[in-house]
Amino acid sequence: MTAAAAAEPAEPLAQPLVHAVNVTKSFHHNEVLKGIDLDVDRGQVVCLLGPSGSGKTTFLRCINQLETIDGGRIWVDGDLMGYVDRDGKLYRLKNKEIAAQRREIGMVFQRFNLFPHKTAIENVAEAPIQVRGESRKPARARAQELLDRVGLGDRCTSYPAQLSGGQQQRVAIARALAMQPKLMLFDEPTSALDPELVGEVLAVMRELAEDGMTMIVVTHEMEFAREVADTVVFMDGGVVVESGPPRDVLGNPQHQRTKTFLTRLRSAHEHP
Ligand SMILES: Nc1ncnc2c1ncn2[C@@H]1O[C@H](COP(=O)(O)OP(=O)(O)O)[C@@H](O)[C@H]1O
Ligand SMILES: [Mg+2]
């Protein structure tokens, strides 16, 4: 590299959107996260997998500050989540500031968590109107666009109970997108669905990925991980056991724990 090139300012896009360093979290004496490192570049999809109890949900909740971390640091788009760093000392942000950080992150859960007494379009427009103070008309117009995008443009006035689980989950995705998040977190978004409804939700997620959304997806859908993920992270017992491109982690795992997990997953898939 020439001296002139070295003096160029750092490429802003070179900084990962999510940068988590040595994240630890305990519940009472149960250390659930034992030093998790994770970088997610802009526009990348990370699939997080691992056995039940390995800390996947807790880690997503830490990124989104539904849990406070005990140690380590998490940055999203350069913002230190939950804290301000003054001369190396961390001070907790005010609730209002934390809420503002959380608004930048969309989360989709296993259970759809829609408001049961609101229609699909009202569910999607709710946060922009209530939280961001947008006026009703443009918020609803954008909600309509988002419902179109997830293939539910004709179900705007349906209530959650009138929709299938797959449709409800697509509304939940549209609702998260309505806040124009920088990052989307998915926690086993298809695990509660009947098998025939899984595909329509994964298709929406795949399109979102193709449109350049940065995503962290906890899933056991191997085909999705293989085809959509840039990086697969295998967690077990609160640590990252291995991570890398899907063809390595899924196709040629290096660790016995990963091999055992994948073998179990495949046999569960073949003999449900
Ligand atoms: N709010 C909580 N209070 C106490 N223990 C918890 C809480 N949330 C999760 N845990 C524990 O943390 C561990 C990891 O859970 P979780 O993050 O849900 O794992 P995963 O999503 O990989 O199945 C489990 O042992 C679970 O019982
Ligand atoms: Mg979980």
Coordinates of N, CA and C in Angstrom, one line a residue, residues 109-253:
F109 N -40.2 -12.8 16.5 CA -40.2 -13.9 17.5 C -40.8 -15.1 16.9
Q110 N -40.6 -16.2 17.7 CA -41.3 -17.4 17.3 C -42.8 -17.3 17.3
R111 N -43.3 -16.7 18.3 CA -44.7 -16.4 18.4 C -44.9 -15.0 17.8
F112 N -46.0 -14.8 17.1 CA -46.1 -13.6 16.2 C -46.4 -12.3 17.0
N113 N -47.0 -12.4 18.2 CA -47.2 -11.3 19.0 C -47.9 -10.1 18.4
L114 N -48.8 -10.4 17.5 CA -49.6 -9.3 16.9 C -50.6 -8.8 17.9
F115 N -51.1 -7.6 17.8 CA -52.2 -7.1 18.6 C -53.5 -7.8 18.1
P116 N -54.1 -8.6 18.9 CA -55.3 -9.4 18.4 C -56.5 -8.5 17.9
H117 N -56.6 -7.4 18.6 CA -57.8 -6.6 18.3 C -57.5 -5.5 17.2
K118 N -56.4 -5.6 16.5 CA -56.1 -4.7 15.4 C -56.0 -5.5 14.1
T119 N -56.4 -4.8 13.0 CA -56.2 -5.4 11.7 C -54.7 -5.5 11.3
A120 N -54.5 -6.2 10.3 CA -53.1 -6.3 9.8 C -52.5 -5.0 9.5
I121 N -53.2 -4.1 8.9 CA -52.6 -2.8 8.5 C -52.5 -1.9 9.8
E122 N -53.4 -2.1 10.7 CA -53.2 -1.3 12.0 C -52.0 -1.8 12.8
N123 N -51.8 -3.1 12.8 CA -50.6 -3.7 13.4 C -49.4 -3.1 12.8
V124 N -49.3 -3.0 11.5 CA -48.1 -2.5 10.9 C -47.9 -1.0 11.1
A125 N -49.0 -0.3 11.1 CA -48.9 1.2 11.2 C -48.8 1.7 12.6
E126 N -49.0 0.8 13.5 CA -49.1 1.2 15.0 C -47.8 1.9 15.5
A127 N -46.7 1.3 15.3 CA -45.5 1.9 15.9 C -45.1 3.2 15.2
P128 N -45.1 3.2 13.9 CA -44.8 4.5 13.3 C -45.7 5.7 13.8
I129 N -47.0 5.4 14.0 CA -47.9 6.4 14.5 C -47.7 6.7 16.0
Q130 N -47.6 5.6 16.8 CA -47.6 5.8 18.2 C -46.2 6.2 18.7
V131 N -45.2 5.6 18.1 CA -43.8 5.8 18.6 C -43.1 6.9 17.9
R132 N -43.3 7.0 16.6 CA -42.6 8.0 15.9 C -43.5 9.2 15.6
G133 N -44.7 9.2 16.0 CA -45.6 10.3 15.8 C -45.9 10.7 14.3
E134 N -45.8 9.6 13.4 CA -46.2 9.9 12.0 C -47.7 10.1 11.9
S135 N -48.1 10.9 10.9 CA -49.5 11.0 10.7 C -50.1 9.7 10.1
R136 N -51.4 9.6 10.4 CA -52.1 8.3 10.1 C -52.0 7.9 8.6
K137 N -52.2 8.9 7.7 CA -52.4 8.6 6.3 C -51.1 8.1 5.7
P138 N -50.0 8.8 5.8 CA -48.7 8.3 5.2 C -48.3 7.0 5.9
A139 N -48.6 6.9 7.2 CA -48.2 5.6 7.9 C -49.0 4.4 7.4
R140 N -50.2 4.7 7.1 CA -51.1 3.6 6.6 C -50.7 3.3 5.1
A141 N -50.3 4.3 4.4 CA -49.9 4.1 3.0 C -48.6 3.2 3.0
R142 N -47.7 3.5 3.9 CA -46.5 2.7 3.9 C -46.8 1.3 4.5
A143 N -47.7 1.2 5.4 CA -48.1 -0.1 5.9 C -48.7 -1.0 4.8
Q144 N -49.5 -0.3 3.9 CA -50.0 -1.0 2.8 C -48.9 -1.6 1.9
E145 N -47.9 -0.7 1.6 CA -46.8 -1.1 0.8 C -46.1 -2.3 1.4
L146 N -45.9 -2.2 2.7 CA -45.1 -3.3 3.4 C -45.9 -4.6 3.3
L147 N -47.3 -4.5 3.5 CA -48.1 -5.7 3.4 C -48.0 -6.3 1.9
D148 N -48.0 -5.4 0.9 CA -47.8 -5.8 -0.4 C -46.5 -6.6 -0.6
R149 N -45.5 -6.0 0.0 CA -44.2 -6.6 -0.1 C -44.1 -8.0 0.5
V150 N -44.9 -8.3 1.6 CA -44.9 -9.6 2.2 C -46.0 -10.5 1.6
G151 N -46.6 -10.0 0.5 CA -47.6 -10.8 -0.2 C -49.0 -10.8 0.5
L152 N -49.3 -9.8 1.3 CA -50.5 -9.7 2.0 C -51.3 -8.4 1.7
G153 N -51.1 -7.9 0.6 CA -51.7 -6.6 0.2 C -53.2 -6.7 0.2
D154 N -53.8 -7.9 0.0 CA -55.2 -8.1 0.0 C -55.8 -8.5 1.4
R155 N -54.9 -8.5 2.4 CA -55.4 -8.9 3.7 C -55.3 -7.8 4.8
C156 N -55.3 -6.6 4.3 CA -55.0 -5.5 5.2 C -56.0 -5.4 6.4
T157 N -57.3 -5.7 6.0 CA -58.3 -5.5 7.0 C -58.6 -6.8 7.8
S158 N -57.8 -7.8 7.6 CA -58.0 -9.0 8.4 C -57.4 -8.9 9.8
Y159 N -58.1 -9.5 10.7 CA -57.6 -9.6 12.1 C -56.7 -10.8 12.2
P160 N -55.7 -10.8 13.1 CA -54.8 -11.9 13.3 C -55.5 -13.3 13.3
A161 N -56.6 -13.4 14.0 CA -57.3 -14.6 14.2 C -57.8 -15.1 12.8
Q162 N -58.0 -14.2 11.9 CA -58.5 -14.6 10.5 C -57.4 -15.0 9.6
L163 N -56.1 -14.9 10.1 CA -55.0 -15.2 9.3 C -54.3 -16.5 9.7
S164 N -53.7 -17.2 8.8 CA -52.9 -18.4 9.2 C -51.6 -18.0 9.9
G165 N -51.0 -18.9 10.6 CA -49.7 -18.6 11.3 C -48.7 -18.0 10.4
G166 N -48.6 -18.6 9.1 CA -47.6 -18.0 8.2 C -47.9 -16.6 7.8
Q167 N -49.2 -16.3 7.6 CA -49.6 -14.9 7.3 C -49.4 -14.0 8.5
Q168 N -49.7 -14.5 9.7 CA -49.4 -13.7 10.9 C -47.9 -13.3 11.0
Q169 N -47.1 -14.3 10.7 CA -45.7 -14.1 10.8 C -45.2 -13.1 9.8
R170 N -45.8 -13.1 8.6 CA -45.5 -12.2 7.6 C -45.9 -10.8 8.0
V171 N -47.1 -10.7 8.6 CA -47.5 -9.3 9.1 C -46.5 -8.9 10.2
A172 N -46.0 -9.8 11.0 CA -45.0 -9.4 12.1 C -43.7 -8.9 11.4
I173 N -43.4 -9.5 10.3 CA -42.2 -9.0 9.6 C -42.4 -7.6 9.1
A174 N -43.6 -7.4 8.4 CA -43.9 -6.1 7.9 C -44.0 -5.1 9.0
R175 N -44.5 -5.5 10.2 CA -44.6 -4.6 11.3 C -43.2 -4.1 11.8
A176 N -42.3 -5.1 11.8 CA -40.9 -4.8 12.2 C -40.2 -3.8 11.2
L177 N -40.5 -4.1 9.9 CA -39.9 -3.3 8.8 C -40.5 -1.8 8.8
A178 N -41.7 -1.7 9.4 CA -42.3 -0.3 9.3 C -41.5 0.7 10.1
M179 N -40.6 0.3 11.0 CA -39.8 1.2 11.7 C -38.5 1.5 11.0
Q180 N -38.3 0.9 9.8 CA -37.1 1.1 9.0 C -35.9 0.7 9.7
P181 N -35.8 -0.5 10.2 CA -34.7 -0.9 11.1 C -33.4 -1.0 10.2
K182 N -32.3 -0.9 10.9 CA -31.0 -1.1 10.3 C -30.6 -2.6 10.3
L183 N -31.3 -3.3 11.2 CA -30.9 -4.6 11.5 C -32.2 -5.4 11.9
M184 N -32.3 -6.6 11.4 CA -33.4 -7.5 11.7 C -32.9 -8.7 12.5
L185 N -33.6 -9.0 13.6 CA -33.3 -10.2 14.4 C -34.5 -11.1 14.3
F186 N -34.2 -12.3 14.0 CA -35.3 -13.3 13.9 C -35.0 -14.5 14.8
D187 N -35.9 -14.8 15.7 CA -35.7 -15.8 16.7 C -36.6 -17.0 16.4
E188 N -36.1 -18.0 15.7 CA -36.8 -19.2 15.2 C -38.2 -18.8 14.7
P189 N -38.2 -18.0 13.6 CA -39.5 -17.4 13.1 C -40.4 -18.4 12.5
T190 N -39.9 -19.6 12.2 CA -40.8 -20.6 11.6 C -41.0 -21.8 12.5
S191 N -40.5 -21.8 13.7 CA -40.6 -23.0 14.6 C -42.0 -23.3 15.1
A192 N -42.8 -22.3 15.1 CA -44.2 -22.5 15.7 C -45.2 -22.8 14.5
L193 N -44.7 -22.8 13.3 CA -45.6 -22.9 12.2 C -45.8 -24.4 11.7
D194 N -47.0 -24.7 11.2 CA -47.2 -25.9 10.6 C -46.2 -26.0 9.4
P195 N -45.7 -27.2 9.1 CA -44.7 -27.4 8.1 C -45.1 -26.7 6.7
E196 N -46.3 -26.8 6.4 CA -46.7 -26.3 5.0 C -46.7 -24.8 5.0
L197 N -46.5 -24.1 6.1 CA -46.5 -22.6 6.1 C -45.1 -22.0 6.3
V198 N -44.2 -22.9 6.5 CA -42.8 -22.5 6.7 C -42.2 -21.7 5.5
G199 N -42.5 -22.3 4.3 CA -41.9 -21.8 3.1 C -42.2 -20.4 2.8
E200 N -43.5 -20.0 3.0 CA -43.9 -18.6 2.6 C -43.2 -17.6 3.5
V201 N -42.9 -18.0 4.8 CA -42.2 -17.0 5.6 C -40.7 -17.0 5.3
L202 N -40.1 -18.1 5.0 CA -38.7 -18.1 4.6 C -38.5 -17.4 3.2
A203 N -39.6 -17.4 2.4 CA -39.5 -16.8 1.1 C -39.4 -15.2 1.3
V204 N -40.2 -14.7 2.2 CA -40.2 -13.3 2.5 C -38.8 -12.9 3.1
M205 N -38.3 -13.8 4.0 CA -37.0 -13.5 4.6 C -35.9 -13.5 3.6
R206 N -36.0 -14.4 2.6 CA -35.0 -14.5 1.6 C -35.0 -13.3 0.7
E207 N -36.2 -12.8 0.4 CA -36.3 -11.5 -0.4 C -35.7 -10.3 0.3
L208 N -36.0 -10.3 1.6 CA -35.4 -9.2 2.5 C -33.9 -9.3 2.4
A209 N -33.4 -10.5 2.5 CA -31.9 -10.6 2.4 C -31.4 -10.2 1.1
E210 N -32.1 -10.5 0.0 CA -31.7 -10.1 -1.3 C -31.8 -8.6 -1.5
D211 N -32.7 -8.0 -0.8 CA -32.8 -6.5 -0.9 C -31.7 -5.8 0.0
G212 N -30.9 -6.6 0.7 CA -29.8 -6.0 1.4 C -29.9 -5.8 2.8
M213 N -31.0 -6.3 3.4 CA -31.2 -6.1 4.9 C -30.1 -6.9 5.6
T214 N -29.6 -6.3 6.7 CA -28.7 -7.1 7.6 C -29.5 -7.9 8.5
M215 N -29.2 -9.2 8.7 CA -30.1 -10.0 9.4 C -29.3 -11.0 10.3
I216 N -29.8 -11.2 11.5 CA -29.3 -12.4 12.3 C -30.5 -13.3 12.5
V217 N -30.4 -14.5 12.1 CA -31.5 -15.4 12.1 C -31.2 -16.7 12.9
V218 N -31.9 -16.8 14.0 CA -31.8 -18.1 14.7 C -32.7 -19.1 14.0
T219 N -32.2 -20.1 13.5 CA -33.1 -21.0 12.7 C -32.4 -22.4 12.7
H220 N -33.3 -23.4 12.5 CA -32.8 -24.7 12.2 C -33.2 -25.2 10.8
E221 N -33.6 -24.2 10.0 CA -33.9 -24.5 8.6 C -32.6 -24.5 7.8
M222 N -32.1 -25.7 7.7 CA -30.7 -25.9 7.1 C -30.6 -25.4 5.6
E223 N -31.7 -25.6 4.9 CA -31.7 -25.2 3.5 C -31.6 -23.7 3.4
F224 N -32.4 -23.0 4.2 CA -32.3 -21.6 4.3 C -30.9 -21.1 4.6
A225 N -30.4 -21.7 5.7 CA -29.0 -21.3 6.1 C -28.0 -21.5 5.0
R226 N -28.1 -22.7 4.3 CA -27.1 -23.0 3.3 C -27.2 -22.0 2.1
E227 N -28.5 -21.6 1.8 CA -28.6 -20.8 0.6 C -28.6 -19.3 0.8
V228 N -29.0 -18.9 2.0 CA -29.1 -17.5 2.3 C -28.0 -16.9 3.2
A229 N -27.5 -17.7 4.1 CA -26.6 -17.1 5.1 C -25.2 -16.9 4.4
D230 N -24.6 -15.7 4.8 CA -23.2 -15.5 4.4 C -22.3 -16.2 5.4
T231 N -22.8 -16.2 6.7 CA -22.1 -16.9 7.8 C -23.0 -17.7 8.6
V232 N -22.6 -18.9 9.0 CA -23.3 -19.7 9.9 C -22.5 -19.8 11.2
V233 N -23.1 -19.5 12.3 CA -22.5 -19.5 13.6 C -23.1 -20.7 14.4
F234 N -22.3 -21.6 14.9 CA -22.8 -22.7 15.7 C -22.4 -22.4 17.2
M235 N -23.5 -22.2 18.0 CA -23.3 -22.0 19.4 C -23.6 -23.2 20.2
D236 N -22.9 -23.4 21.3 CA -23.2 -24.5 22.3 C -22.7 -24.1 23.6
G237 N -23.5 -24.2 24.6 CA -23.1 -23.9 26.0 C -22.6 -22.5 26.2
G238 N -23.2 -21.6 25.5 CA -22.8 -20.2 25.7 C -21.5 -19.7 25.0
V239 N -21.0 -20.5 24.1 CA -19.8 -20.1 23.4 C -20.1 -20.4 21.9
V240 N -19.3 -19.6 21.1 CA -19.4 -19.9 19.6 C -18.4 -21.0 19.4
V241 N -18.9 -22.2 19.0 CA -18.0 -23.3 18.7 C -17.3 -23.2 17.4
E242 N -18.0 -22.8 16.4 CA -17.4 -22.5 15.1 C -18.3 -21.6 14.3
S243 N -17.6 -20.9 13.4 CA -18.4 -20.1 12.4 C -17.7 -19.9 11.1
G244 N -18.4 -19.7 10.1 CA -17.8 -19.5 8.8 C -18.9 -19.6 7.7
P245 N -18.5 -19.7 6.5 CA -19.5 -19.9 5.4 C -20.2 -21.2 5.6
P246 N -21.5 -21.2 5.1 CA -22.3 -22.4 5.3 C -21.6 -23.7 4.7
R247 N -20.9 -23.5 3.6 CA -20.3 -24.8 3.0 C -19.3 -25.4 4.0
D248 N -18.7 -24.5 4.8 CA -17.7 -25.1 5.8 C -18.4 -25.6 7.0
V249 N -19.3 -24.7 7.7 CA -19.8 -25.1 9.0 C -20.9 -26.2 8.8
L250 N -21.7 -26.1 7.7 CA -22.7 -27.2 7.5 C -22.1 -28.3 6.7
G251 N -21.3 -28.0 5.8 CA -20.8 -29.0 4.8 C -19.6 -29.8 5.3
N252 N -18.8 -29.1 6.2 CA -17.5 -29.8 6.6 C -17.2 -29.3 8.0
P253 N -18.1 -29.5 9.0 CA -17.8 -29.0 10.3 C -16.5 -29.6 10.9

